[in-house]
XYZ file of C-alpha atoms in Angstrom:
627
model
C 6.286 24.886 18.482
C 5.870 26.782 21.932
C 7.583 26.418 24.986
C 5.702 26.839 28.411
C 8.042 28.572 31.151
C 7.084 28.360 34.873
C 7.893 31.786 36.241
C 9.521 31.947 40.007
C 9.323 34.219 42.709
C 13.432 33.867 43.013
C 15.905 34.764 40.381
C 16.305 31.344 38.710
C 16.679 30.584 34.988
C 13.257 31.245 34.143
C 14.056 35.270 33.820
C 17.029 34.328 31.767
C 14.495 31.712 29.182
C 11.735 34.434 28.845
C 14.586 36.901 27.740
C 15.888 34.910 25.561
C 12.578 33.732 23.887
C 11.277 37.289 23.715
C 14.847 38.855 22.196
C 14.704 35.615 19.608
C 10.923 35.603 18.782
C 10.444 32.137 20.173
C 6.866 31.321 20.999
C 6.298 30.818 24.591
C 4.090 31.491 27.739
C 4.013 31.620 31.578
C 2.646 29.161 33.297
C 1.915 28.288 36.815
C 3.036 24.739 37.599
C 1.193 24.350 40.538
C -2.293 25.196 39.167
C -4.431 22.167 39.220
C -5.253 22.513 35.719
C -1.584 22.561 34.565
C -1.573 19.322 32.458
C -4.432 20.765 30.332
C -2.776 24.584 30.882
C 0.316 22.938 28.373
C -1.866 20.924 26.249
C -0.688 23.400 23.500
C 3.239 23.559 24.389
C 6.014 21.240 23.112
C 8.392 22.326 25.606
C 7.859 23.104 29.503
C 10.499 24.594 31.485
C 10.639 24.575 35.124
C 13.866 25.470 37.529
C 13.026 23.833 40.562
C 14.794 24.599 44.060
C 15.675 22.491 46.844
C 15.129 24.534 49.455
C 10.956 25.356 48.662
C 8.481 23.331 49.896
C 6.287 23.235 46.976
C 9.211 22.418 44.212
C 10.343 19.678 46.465
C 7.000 18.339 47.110
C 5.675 18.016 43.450
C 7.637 19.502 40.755
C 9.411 16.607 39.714
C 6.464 14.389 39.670
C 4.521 17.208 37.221
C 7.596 17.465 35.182
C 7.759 13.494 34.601
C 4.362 13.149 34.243
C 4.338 15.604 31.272
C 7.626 13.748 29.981
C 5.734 10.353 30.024
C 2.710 12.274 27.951
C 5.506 12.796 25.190
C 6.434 16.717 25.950
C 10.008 17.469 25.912
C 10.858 18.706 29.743
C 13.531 20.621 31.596
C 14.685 19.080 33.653
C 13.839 15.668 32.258
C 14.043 12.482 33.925
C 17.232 11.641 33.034
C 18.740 15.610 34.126
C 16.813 15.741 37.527
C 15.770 12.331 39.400
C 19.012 12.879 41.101
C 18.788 16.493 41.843
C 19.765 17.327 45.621
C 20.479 13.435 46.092
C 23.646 12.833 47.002
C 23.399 8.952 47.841
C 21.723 8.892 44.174
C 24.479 10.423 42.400
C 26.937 7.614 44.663
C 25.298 4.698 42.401
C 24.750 6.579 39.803
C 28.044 7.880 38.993
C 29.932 4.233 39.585
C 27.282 2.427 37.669
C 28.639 4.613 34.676
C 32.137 4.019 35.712
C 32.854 8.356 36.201
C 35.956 8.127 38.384
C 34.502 8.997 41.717
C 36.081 9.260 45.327
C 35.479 6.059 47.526
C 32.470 6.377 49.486
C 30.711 4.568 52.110
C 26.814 3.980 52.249
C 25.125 2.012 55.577
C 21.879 1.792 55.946
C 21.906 -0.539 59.102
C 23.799 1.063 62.301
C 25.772 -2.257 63.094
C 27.885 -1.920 59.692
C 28.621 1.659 59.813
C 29.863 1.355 63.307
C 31.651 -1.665 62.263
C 33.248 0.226 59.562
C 33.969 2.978 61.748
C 36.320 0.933 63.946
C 38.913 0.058 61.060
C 38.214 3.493 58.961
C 41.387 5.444 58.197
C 40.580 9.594 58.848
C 39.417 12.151 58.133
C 36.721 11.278 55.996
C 33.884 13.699 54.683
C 30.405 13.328 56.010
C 27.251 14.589 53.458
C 23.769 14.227 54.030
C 21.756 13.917 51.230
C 20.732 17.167 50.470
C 22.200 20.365 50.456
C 24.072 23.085 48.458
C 26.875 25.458 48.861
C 28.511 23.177 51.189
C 25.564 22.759 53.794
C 25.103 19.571 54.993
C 29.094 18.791 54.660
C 31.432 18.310 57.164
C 34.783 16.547 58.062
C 34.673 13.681 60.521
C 38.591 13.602 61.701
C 38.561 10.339 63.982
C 36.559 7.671 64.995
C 34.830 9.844 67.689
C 33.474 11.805 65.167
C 32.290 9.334 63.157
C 30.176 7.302 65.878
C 28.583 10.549 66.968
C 27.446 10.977 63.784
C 26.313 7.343 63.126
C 24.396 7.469 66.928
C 22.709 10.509 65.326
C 21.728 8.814 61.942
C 20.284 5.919 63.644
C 18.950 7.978 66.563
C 17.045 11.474 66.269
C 18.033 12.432 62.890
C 19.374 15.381 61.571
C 17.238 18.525 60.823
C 16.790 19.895 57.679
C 17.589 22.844 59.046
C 20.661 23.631 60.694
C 20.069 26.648 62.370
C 24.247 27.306 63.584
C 25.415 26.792 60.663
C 23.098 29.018 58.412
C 24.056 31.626 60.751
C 27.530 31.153 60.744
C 27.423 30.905 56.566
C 25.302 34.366 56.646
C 27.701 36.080 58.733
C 30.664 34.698 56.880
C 28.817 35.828 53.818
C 28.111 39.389 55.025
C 31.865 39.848 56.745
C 32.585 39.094 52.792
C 30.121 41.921 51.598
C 28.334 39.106 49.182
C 25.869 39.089 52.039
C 22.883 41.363 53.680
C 22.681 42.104 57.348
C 18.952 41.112 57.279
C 20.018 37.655 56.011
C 21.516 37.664 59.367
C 19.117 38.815 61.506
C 17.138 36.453 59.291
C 19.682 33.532 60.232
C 19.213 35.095 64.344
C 15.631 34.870 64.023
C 14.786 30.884 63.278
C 17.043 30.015 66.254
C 12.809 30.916 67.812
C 10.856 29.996 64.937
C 11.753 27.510 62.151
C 11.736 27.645 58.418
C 8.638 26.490 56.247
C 11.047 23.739 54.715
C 11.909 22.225 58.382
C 8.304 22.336 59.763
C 7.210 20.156 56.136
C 10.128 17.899 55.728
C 10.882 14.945 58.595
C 14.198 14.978 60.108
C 17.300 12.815 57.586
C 17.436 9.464 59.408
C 18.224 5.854 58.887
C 21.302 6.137 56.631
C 24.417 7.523 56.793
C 27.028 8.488 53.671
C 30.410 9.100 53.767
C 33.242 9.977 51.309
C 36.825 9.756 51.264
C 38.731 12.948 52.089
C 40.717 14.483 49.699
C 43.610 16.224 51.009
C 45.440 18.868 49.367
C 42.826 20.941 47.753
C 42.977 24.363 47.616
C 40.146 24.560 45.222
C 37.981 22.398 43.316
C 36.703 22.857 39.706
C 33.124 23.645 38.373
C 32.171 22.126 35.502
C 28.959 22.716 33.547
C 28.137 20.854 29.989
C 25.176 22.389 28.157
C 24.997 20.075 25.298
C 27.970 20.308 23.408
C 29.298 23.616 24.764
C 30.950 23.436 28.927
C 32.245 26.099 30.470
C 34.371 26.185 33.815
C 35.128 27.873 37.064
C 37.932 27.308 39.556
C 36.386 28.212 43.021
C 38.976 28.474 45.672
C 38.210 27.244 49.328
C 37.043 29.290 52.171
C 39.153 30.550 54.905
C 40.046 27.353 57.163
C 38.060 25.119 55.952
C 38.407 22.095 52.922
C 34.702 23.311 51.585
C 34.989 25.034 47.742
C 31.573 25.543 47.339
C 29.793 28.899 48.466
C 33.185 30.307 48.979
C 32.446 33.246 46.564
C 36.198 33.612 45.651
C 35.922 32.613 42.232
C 38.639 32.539 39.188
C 37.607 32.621 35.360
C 41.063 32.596 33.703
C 40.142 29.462 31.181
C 44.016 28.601 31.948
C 43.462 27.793 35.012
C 40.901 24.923 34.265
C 42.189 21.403 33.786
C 41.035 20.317 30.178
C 41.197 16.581 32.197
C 38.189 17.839 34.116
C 36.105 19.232 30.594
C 36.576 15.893 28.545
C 35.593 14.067 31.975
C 32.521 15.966 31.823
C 31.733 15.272 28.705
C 32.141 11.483 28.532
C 29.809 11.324 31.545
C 27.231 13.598 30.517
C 27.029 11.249 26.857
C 26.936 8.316 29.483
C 23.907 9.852 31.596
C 22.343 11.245 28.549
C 21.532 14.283 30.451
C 20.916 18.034 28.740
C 22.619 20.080 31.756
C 24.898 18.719 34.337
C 26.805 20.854 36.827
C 30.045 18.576 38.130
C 32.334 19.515 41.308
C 35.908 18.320 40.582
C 38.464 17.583 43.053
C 41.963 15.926 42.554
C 43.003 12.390 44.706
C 46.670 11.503 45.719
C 47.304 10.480 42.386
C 46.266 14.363 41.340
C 43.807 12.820 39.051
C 40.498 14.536 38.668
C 37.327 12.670 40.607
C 33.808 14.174 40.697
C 32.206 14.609 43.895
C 28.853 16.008 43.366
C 26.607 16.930 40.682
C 23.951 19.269 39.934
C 21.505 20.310 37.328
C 20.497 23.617 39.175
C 23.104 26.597 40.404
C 23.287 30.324 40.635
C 23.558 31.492 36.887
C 24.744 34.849 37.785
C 27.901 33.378 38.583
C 28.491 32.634 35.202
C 28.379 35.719 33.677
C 32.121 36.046 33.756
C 33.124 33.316 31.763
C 35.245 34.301 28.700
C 34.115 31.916 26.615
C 33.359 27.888 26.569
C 34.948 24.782 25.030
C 33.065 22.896 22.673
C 33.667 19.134 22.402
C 36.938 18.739 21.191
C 37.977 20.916 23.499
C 38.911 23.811 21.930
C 38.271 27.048 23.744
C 35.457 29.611 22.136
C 36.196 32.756 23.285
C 32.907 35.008 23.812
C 29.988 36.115 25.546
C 27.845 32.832 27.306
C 24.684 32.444 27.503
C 23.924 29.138 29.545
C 20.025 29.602 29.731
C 20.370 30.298 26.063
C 22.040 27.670 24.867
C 19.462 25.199 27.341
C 16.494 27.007 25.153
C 18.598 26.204 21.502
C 19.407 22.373 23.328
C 15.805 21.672 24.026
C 14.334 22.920 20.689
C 16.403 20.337 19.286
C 15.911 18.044 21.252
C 12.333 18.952 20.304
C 12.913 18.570 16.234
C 15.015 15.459 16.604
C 11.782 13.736 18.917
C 9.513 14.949 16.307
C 11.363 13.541 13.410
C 11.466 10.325 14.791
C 7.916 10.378 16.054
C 6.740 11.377 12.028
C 9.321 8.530 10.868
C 7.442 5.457 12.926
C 4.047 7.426 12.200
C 4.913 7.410 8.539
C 5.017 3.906 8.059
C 2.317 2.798 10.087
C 0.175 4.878 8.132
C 1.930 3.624 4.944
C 0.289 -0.111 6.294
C -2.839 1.049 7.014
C -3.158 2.677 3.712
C -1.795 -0.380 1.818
C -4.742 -2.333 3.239
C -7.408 -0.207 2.762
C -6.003 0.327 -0.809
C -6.733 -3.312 -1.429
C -9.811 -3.267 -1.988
C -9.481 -0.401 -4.198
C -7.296 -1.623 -6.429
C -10.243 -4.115 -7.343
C -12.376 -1.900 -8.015
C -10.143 0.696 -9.705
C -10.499 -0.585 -13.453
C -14.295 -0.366 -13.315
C -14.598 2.904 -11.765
C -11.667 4.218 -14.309
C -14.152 3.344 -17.596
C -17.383 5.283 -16.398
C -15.602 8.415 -15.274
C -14.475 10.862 -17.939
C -10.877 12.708 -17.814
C -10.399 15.966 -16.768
C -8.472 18.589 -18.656
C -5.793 19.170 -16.387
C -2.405 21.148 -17.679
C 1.357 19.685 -16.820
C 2.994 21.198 -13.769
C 4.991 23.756 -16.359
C 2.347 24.425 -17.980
C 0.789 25.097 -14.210
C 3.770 27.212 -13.358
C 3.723 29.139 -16.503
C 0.294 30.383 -16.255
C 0.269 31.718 -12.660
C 3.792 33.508 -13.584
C 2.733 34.883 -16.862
C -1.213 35.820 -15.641
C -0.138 36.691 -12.031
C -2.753 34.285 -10.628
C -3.260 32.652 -7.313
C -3.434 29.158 -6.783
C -5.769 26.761 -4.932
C -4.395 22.963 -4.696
C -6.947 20.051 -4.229
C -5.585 16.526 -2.941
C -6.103 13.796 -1.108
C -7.122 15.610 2.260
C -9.613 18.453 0.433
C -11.452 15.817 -1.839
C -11.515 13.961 1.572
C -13.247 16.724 3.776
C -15.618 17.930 0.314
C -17.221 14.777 1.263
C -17.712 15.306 4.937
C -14.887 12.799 5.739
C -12.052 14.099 8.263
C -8.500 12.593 8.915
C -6.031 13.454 11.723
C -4.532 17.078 10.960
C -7.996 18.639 9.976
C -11.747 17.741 11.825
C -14.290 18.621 9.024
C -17.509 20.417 9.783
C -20.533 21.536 7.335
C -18.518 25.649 7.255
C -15.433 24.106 6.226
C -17.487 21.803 3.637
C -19.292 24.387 1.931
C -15.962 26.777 1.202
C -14.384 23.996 0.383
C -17.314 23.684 -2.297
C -17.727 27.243 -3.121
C -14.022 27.104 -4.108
C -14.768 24.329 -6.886
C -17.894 25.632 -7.981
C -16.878 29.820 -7.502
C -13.615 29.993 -8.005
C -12.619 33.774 -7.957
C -11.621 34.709 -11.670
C -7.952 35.455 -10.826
C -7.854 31.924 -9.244
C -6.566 28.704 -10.571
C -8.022 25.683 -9.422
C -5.691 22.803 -9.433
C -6.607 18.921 -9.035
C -4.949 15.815 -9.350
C -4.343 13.777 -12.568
C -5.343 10.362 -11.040
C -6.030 9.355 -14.518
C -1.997 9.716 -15.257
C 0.105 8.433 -13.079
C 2.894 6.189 -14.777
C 5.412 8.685 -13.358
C 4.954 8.501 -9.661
C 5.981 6.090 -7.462
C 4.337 2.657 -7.031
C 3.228 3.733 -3.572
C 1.621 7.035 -4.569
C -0.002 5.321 -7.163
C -1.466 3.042 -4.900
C -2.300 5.852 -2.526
C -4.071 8.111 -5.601
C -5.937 4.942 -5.875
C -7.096 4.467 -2.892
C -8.407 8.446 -2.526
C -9.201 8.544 -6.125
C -12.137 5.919 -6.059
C -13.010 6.649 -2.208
C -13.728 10.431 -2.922
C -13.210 11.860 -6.477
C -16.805 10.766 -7.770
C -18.345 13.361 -5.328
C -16.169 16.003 -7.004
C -17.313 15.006 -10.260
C -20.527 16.167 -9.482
C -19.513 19.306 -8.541
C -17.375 20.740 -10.774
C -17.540 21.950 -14.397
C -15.431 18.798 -16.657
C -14.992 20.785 -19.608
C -12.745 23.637 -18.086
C -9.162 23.331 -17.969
C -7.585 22.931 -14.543
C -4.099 23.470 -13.308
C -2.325 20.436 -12.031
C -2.170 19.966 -8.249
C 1.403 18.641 -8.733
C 2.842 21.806 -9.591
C 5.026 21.856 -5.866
C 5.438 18.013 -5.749
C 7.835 17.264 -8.594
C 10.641 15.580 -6.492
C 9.491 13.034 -3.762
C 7.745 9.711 -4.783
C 8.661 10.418 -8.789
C 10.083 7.837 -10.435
C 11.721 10.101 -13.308
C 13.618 13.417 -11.612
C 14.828 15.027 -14.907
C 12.617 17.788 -15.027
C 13.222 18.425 -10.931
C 15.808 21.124 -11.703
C 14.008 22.492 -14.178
C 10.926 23.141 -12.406
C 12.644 23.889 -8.741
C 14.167 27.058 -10.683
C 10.665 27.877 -12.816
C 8.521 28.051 -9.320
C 10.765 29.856 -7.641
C 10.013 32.700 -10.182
C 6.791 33.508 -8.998
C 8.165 34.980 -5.567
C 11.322 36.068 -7.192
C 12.043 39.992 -5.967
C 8.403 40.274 -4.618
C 7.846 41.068 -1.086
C 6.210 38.103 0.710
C 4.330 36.912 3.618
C 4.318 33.368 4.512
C 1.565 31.314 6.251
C 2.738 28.258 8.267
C 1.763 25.846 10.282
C 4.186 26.203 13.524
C 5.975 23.015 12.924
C 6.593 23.691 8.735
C 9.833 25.925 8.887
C 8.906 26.796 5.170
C 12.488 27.607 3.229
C 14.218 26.797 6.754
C 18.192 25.854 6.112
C 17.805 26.222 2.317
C 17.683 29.136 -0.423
C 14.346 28.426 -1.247
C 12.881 31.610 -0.772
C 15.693 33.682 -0.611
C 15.595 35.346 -3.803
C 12.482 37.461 -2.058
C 12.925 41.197 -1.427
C 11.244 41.068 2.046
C 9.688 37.668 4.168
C 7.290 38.210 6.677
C 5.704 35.273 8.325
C 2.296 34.177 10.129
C 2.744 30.762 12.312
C -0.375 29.196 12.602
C -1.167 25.665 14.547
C 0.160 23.043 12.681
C -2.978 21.131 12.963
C -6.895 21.835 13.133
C -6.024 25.320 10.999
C -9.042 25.673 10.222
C -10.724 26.403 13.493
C -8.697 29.409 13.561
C -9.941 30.085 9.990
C -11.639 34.026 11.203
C -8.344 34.890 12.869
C -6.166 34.063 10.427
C -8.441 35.815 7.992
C -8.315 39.447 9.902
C -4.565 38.873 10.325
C -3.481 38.540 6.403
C -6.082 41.418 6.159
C -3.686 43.546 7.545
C -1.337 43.355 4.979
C -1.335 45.538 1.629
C -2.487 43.442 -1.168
C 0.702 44.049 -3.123
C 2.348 41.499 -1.009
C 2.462 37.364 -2.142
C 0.666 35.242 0.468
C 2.654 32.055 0.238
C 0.695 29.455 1.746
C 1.609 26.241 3.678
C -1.372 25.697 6.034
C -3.172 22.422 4.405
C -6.785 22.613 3.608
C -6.819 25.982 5.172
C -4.709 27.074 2.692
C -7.217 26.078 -0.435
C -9.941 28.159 0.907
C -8.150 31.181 2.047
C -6.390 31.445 -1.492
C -10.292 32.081 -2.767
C -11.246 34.306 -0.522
C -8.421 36.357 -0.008
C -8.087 36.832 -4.329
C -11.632 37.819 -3.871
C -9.581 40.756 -2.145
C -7.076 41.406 -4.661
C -4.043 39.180 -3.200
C -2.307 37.147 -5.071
C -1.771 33.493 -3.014
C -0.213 30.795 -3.779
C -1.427 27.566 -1.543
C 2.088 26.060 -1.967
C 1.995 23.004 -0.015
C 4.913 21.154 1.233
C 7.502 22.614 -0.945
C 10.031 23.292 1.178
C 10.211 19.393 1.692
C 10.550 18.957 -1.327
C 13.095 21.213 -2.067
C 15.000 20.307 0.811
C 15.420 16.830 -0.484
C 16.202 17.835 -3.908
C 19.308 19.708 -2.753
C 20.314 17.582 0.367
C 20.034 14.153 -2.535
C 22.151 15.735 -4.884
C 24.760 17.640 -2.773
C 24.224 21.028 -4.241
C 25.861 24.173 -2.593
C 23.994 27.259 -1.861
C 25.862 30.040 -1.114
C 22.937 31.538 0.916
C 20.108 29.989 3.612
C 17.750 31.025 5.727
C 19.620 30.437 9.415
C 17.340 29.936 12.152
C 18.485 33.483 13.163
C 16.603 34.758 10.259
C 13.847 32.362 10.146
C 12.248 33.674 13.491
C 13.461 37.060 13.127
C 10.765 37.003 10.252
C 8.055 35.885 12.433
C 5.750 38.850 13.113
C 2.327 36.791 14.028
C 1.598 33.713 16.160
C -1.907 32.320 15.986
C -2.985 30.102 18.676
């Protein structure tokens, strides 16, 4: 897994993601969204991250359109579609928030100049008038009579509104400095566009043909800030400026987690299930009923602000007391977002490959019986007696299966492309095996104890490939059994699970170890697998097409002494690097998808382990990424 971060010229939550990647060892790299190359720039991410801003011409012009695009190609995005269409769009968020029935203030949408003056005639004041984009309370003002109201409707049907308002940018820069949250250059700034506009004003056309109104809410002193990160929230109460009704860019904020309204947390969390959004910033006020009604919301906002927070609530809303970390907790949100989509994605995968396989087995179930007389046995030794023979000699291991008896014969398949290099290893492993090496194939000739499926399967690969590797190897040695790691999944008869789970975890037990993964394996992840090591150190590889990477890999396991275990989870790759690096003095052990295994073993039968590998851990180990 890697995450691709867009990196901003402003302080947005991009420096706060590449901190907290770096401090936690999560891959990830900058990217420039903007490039025209940047679809093929992410090709090798599973996450892309990308704080856009209302207020820059480029981010408004495109970002959203590269982020969806790259969402409807299957990546996992921040903001996603769901989290951003409505960004900066407050006549979005209108129907958006009643068609999921938050409680909202009344507001009033026209789109036709006759109604809203029509309207405007029988309106009871004030009311609140908001364009559509805006933050910090731009773009916002009270209409207090009908005057008002039809010089604002003449102006929505008539020249428009700027996107700019040069007054009141000024007057919100020299509030801001009188305040000392402010510069005197943003001022002079503020001074100098009354002559020469912004970027944003020259690109975007004037706001025109609508106009969007919302009921007033009198009584307010404050409103209430609510952000949900998942299932964490935390809250602000932000107190209104000086003579005005406007909460927002005030910068006279309270953290006190008494003085939030719990009403307004639980509010937030029933409507950000309801939007299935990942972040949501919501701006409560109360009606005459003192009930809590949302009036805006937001994915983006000033982070900074944050920092004070004492703590969060989680979903039951119970305050957490503690240090926040919003960007943080976006990163942990989206990774699993990222596992969950992946999981599902292997689930429908898995069974359309089981039908393809069952059809293409067919035909080999025909000819099975035939090609089962001509073909002599192999010697091959039970998975304890397997076990027992690496433990007791020290030896490495080299698995053959389904995949490596399918690439010996020039055949590829979807996690490994096979060329003539990868061929001949492959074939110099069965035919020149180092002498501290055990070979290990599959028993295709016994297999009353698996599953009806993998029989069919073993079937199927047995009489499609196996009579090439007959040709190649010596029949009259004695070979290990390729089923030494698989002793859980697809067996009909689990007795000896237990057993065996304990006997194989011997052969790492108090040795210092270095793992080789493919970056989506999480080998020994959430279990106590391996934790009976003295030390873990781990490689993370690409989870697919290893192989190409083969040199790389290669001078990277170099590095390490030769007293430490290579544990090996890396496919095909895997098989050949166990002979070559044995050839070196290592011991390796190409261990396949044990961790799987294991991790259904224990999850089936409920047993308790009074010590895991926590995530914490798991990339804390990681001291190699090879892409």
């Amino acid at each position: 897994m890697k995450i691709a971060i867009h990196k901003t010229f402003w302080s947005s939550f991009a420096e706060d993601w590449i901190l907290y990647c770096t401090k936690n060892k999560i891959p990830y790299k900058i990217i420039d969204g903007f490039s025209n190359s940047v679809i093929n720039d992410v090709e090798d991410c599973d996450i892309i991250l990308w704080h856009h801003h209302h207020t820059i011409v480029k981010d408004k012009l495109i970002a959203q359109k590269i982020l969806y695009s790259l969402e409807q190609e299957g990546k996992i995005v921040f903001p996603d579609w769901k989290t951003g269409w409505h960004f900066d769009d407050k006549l979005g968020q209108k129907y958006l928030l009643e068609a999921v029935g938050a409680p909202v203030p009344e507001s009033y949408a026209f789109y036709h100049k006759k109604d809203a003056m029509e309207w405007a005639e029988t309106a009871e004041y004030p009311k609140v008038f908001k364009l559509r984009g805006g933050a910090g309370s731009l773009n916002v003002k009270l209409v207090k009579n009908k005057m008002d109201a039809d010089a604002l409707i003449h102006q929505a049907f008539g020249r428009g509104f700027p996107q700019y308002n040069k007054i009141e940018d000024i007057k919100e820069n020299l509030r801001r400095w009188r305040m000392s949250k402010g510069s005197l250059k943003d001022v002079l700034k503020s001074l100098r566009r009354i002559f020469v506009g912004t970027e944003f004003s020259s690109v975007f056309p004037v706001e025109k043909g609508y106009i969007y109104f919302q009921e007033f809410m009198p009584g307010n002193e404050f409103d209430i800030r609510i952000i949900t990160v998942g299932n964490k929230a935390i809250g602000i109460k932000r107190m209104v400026r000086k003579n005005d009704f406007r909460a927002s860019g005030s910068g006279n904020i309270l953290y006190d987690s008494k003085e939030i309204d719990t009403d307004c947390i639980r509010i937030a969390f029933e409507v950000s299930k309801k939007l299935g959004a990942m972040v949501v910033a919501y701006d409560f006020v109360y009606n005459k009923e003192h009930r809590p009604v949302i009036v805006e919301i937001n994915y983006g906002f000033a982070q900074r602000a944050y920092d004070a927070c004492p703590g969060y609530w989680d979903e039951n809303l119970v305050f957490q007391r503690g240090k926040t970390d919003i960007c943080g907790w976006m990163v942990e949100e989206l990774i699993n977002t990222y596992l969950k989509y992946k999981n599902k994605i292997q689930f429908v995968d898995k069974y359309i490959k089981k039908i393809r396989t069952s059809i293409k087995i067919f035909s080999s179930l025909l000819y099975y019986p035939f090609f089962k007389l001509n073909i002599k046995p192999l010697k091959i030794l039970s998975r304890k007696e397997t076990i027992d023979k690496i433990i007791n000699e020290q030896l490495s291991v080299a698995r053959f299966g389904d995949s490596e008896y399918l690439y010996v014969t020039g055949l590829s398949d979807n996690l490994q492309t096979t060329d003539k290099g990868l061929q001949d290893k492959l074939i110099n492993v069965l035919i020149n095996p180092s002498n501290k090496l055990i070979v290990c194939h599959v028993d295709y000739l016994n297999l009353k104890e698996s599953s009806l499926s993998a029989r069919l399967s073993a079937i199927y690969f047995y009489t499609k490939t196996f009579k090439r590797v007959l040709e190649i190897i010596d029949i009259n040695k004695a070979f290990g059994n390729s089923n030494m790691t698989r002793f859980y999944l697809g067996l009909k008869d689990r007795s000896q699970s237990p057993e065996l789970f304990s006997l194989i975890r011997k052969i790492w037990e108090s040795r210092e170890i270095v793992i080789l993964e493919g970056e989506s394996t999480f080998f020994g992840l959430y279990s106590d697998l391996i934790i009976n090591t003295k030390k873990i150190e781990r490689i993370i590889c690409p989870g697919k097409q290893a192989y190409n990477f083969y040199d790389k890999i290669f001078k990277t396991v170099s590095i390490y002494p030769n007293d430490k275990l290579i544990i090996c989870s890396l496919g095909v790759t895997a098989t050949i690097l166990a002979n070559e690096l044995t050839k070196l003095n290592y011991q390796v052990i190409d261990i396949g998808n044990i961790s799987k295994e294991y991790f259904a073993y224990i999850s089936d039968n409920s047993i308790n382990m009074q010590k895991v590998t926590s995530k914490e851990e798991y990339f804390a180990q990681i001291t190699y990424q090879i892409n």
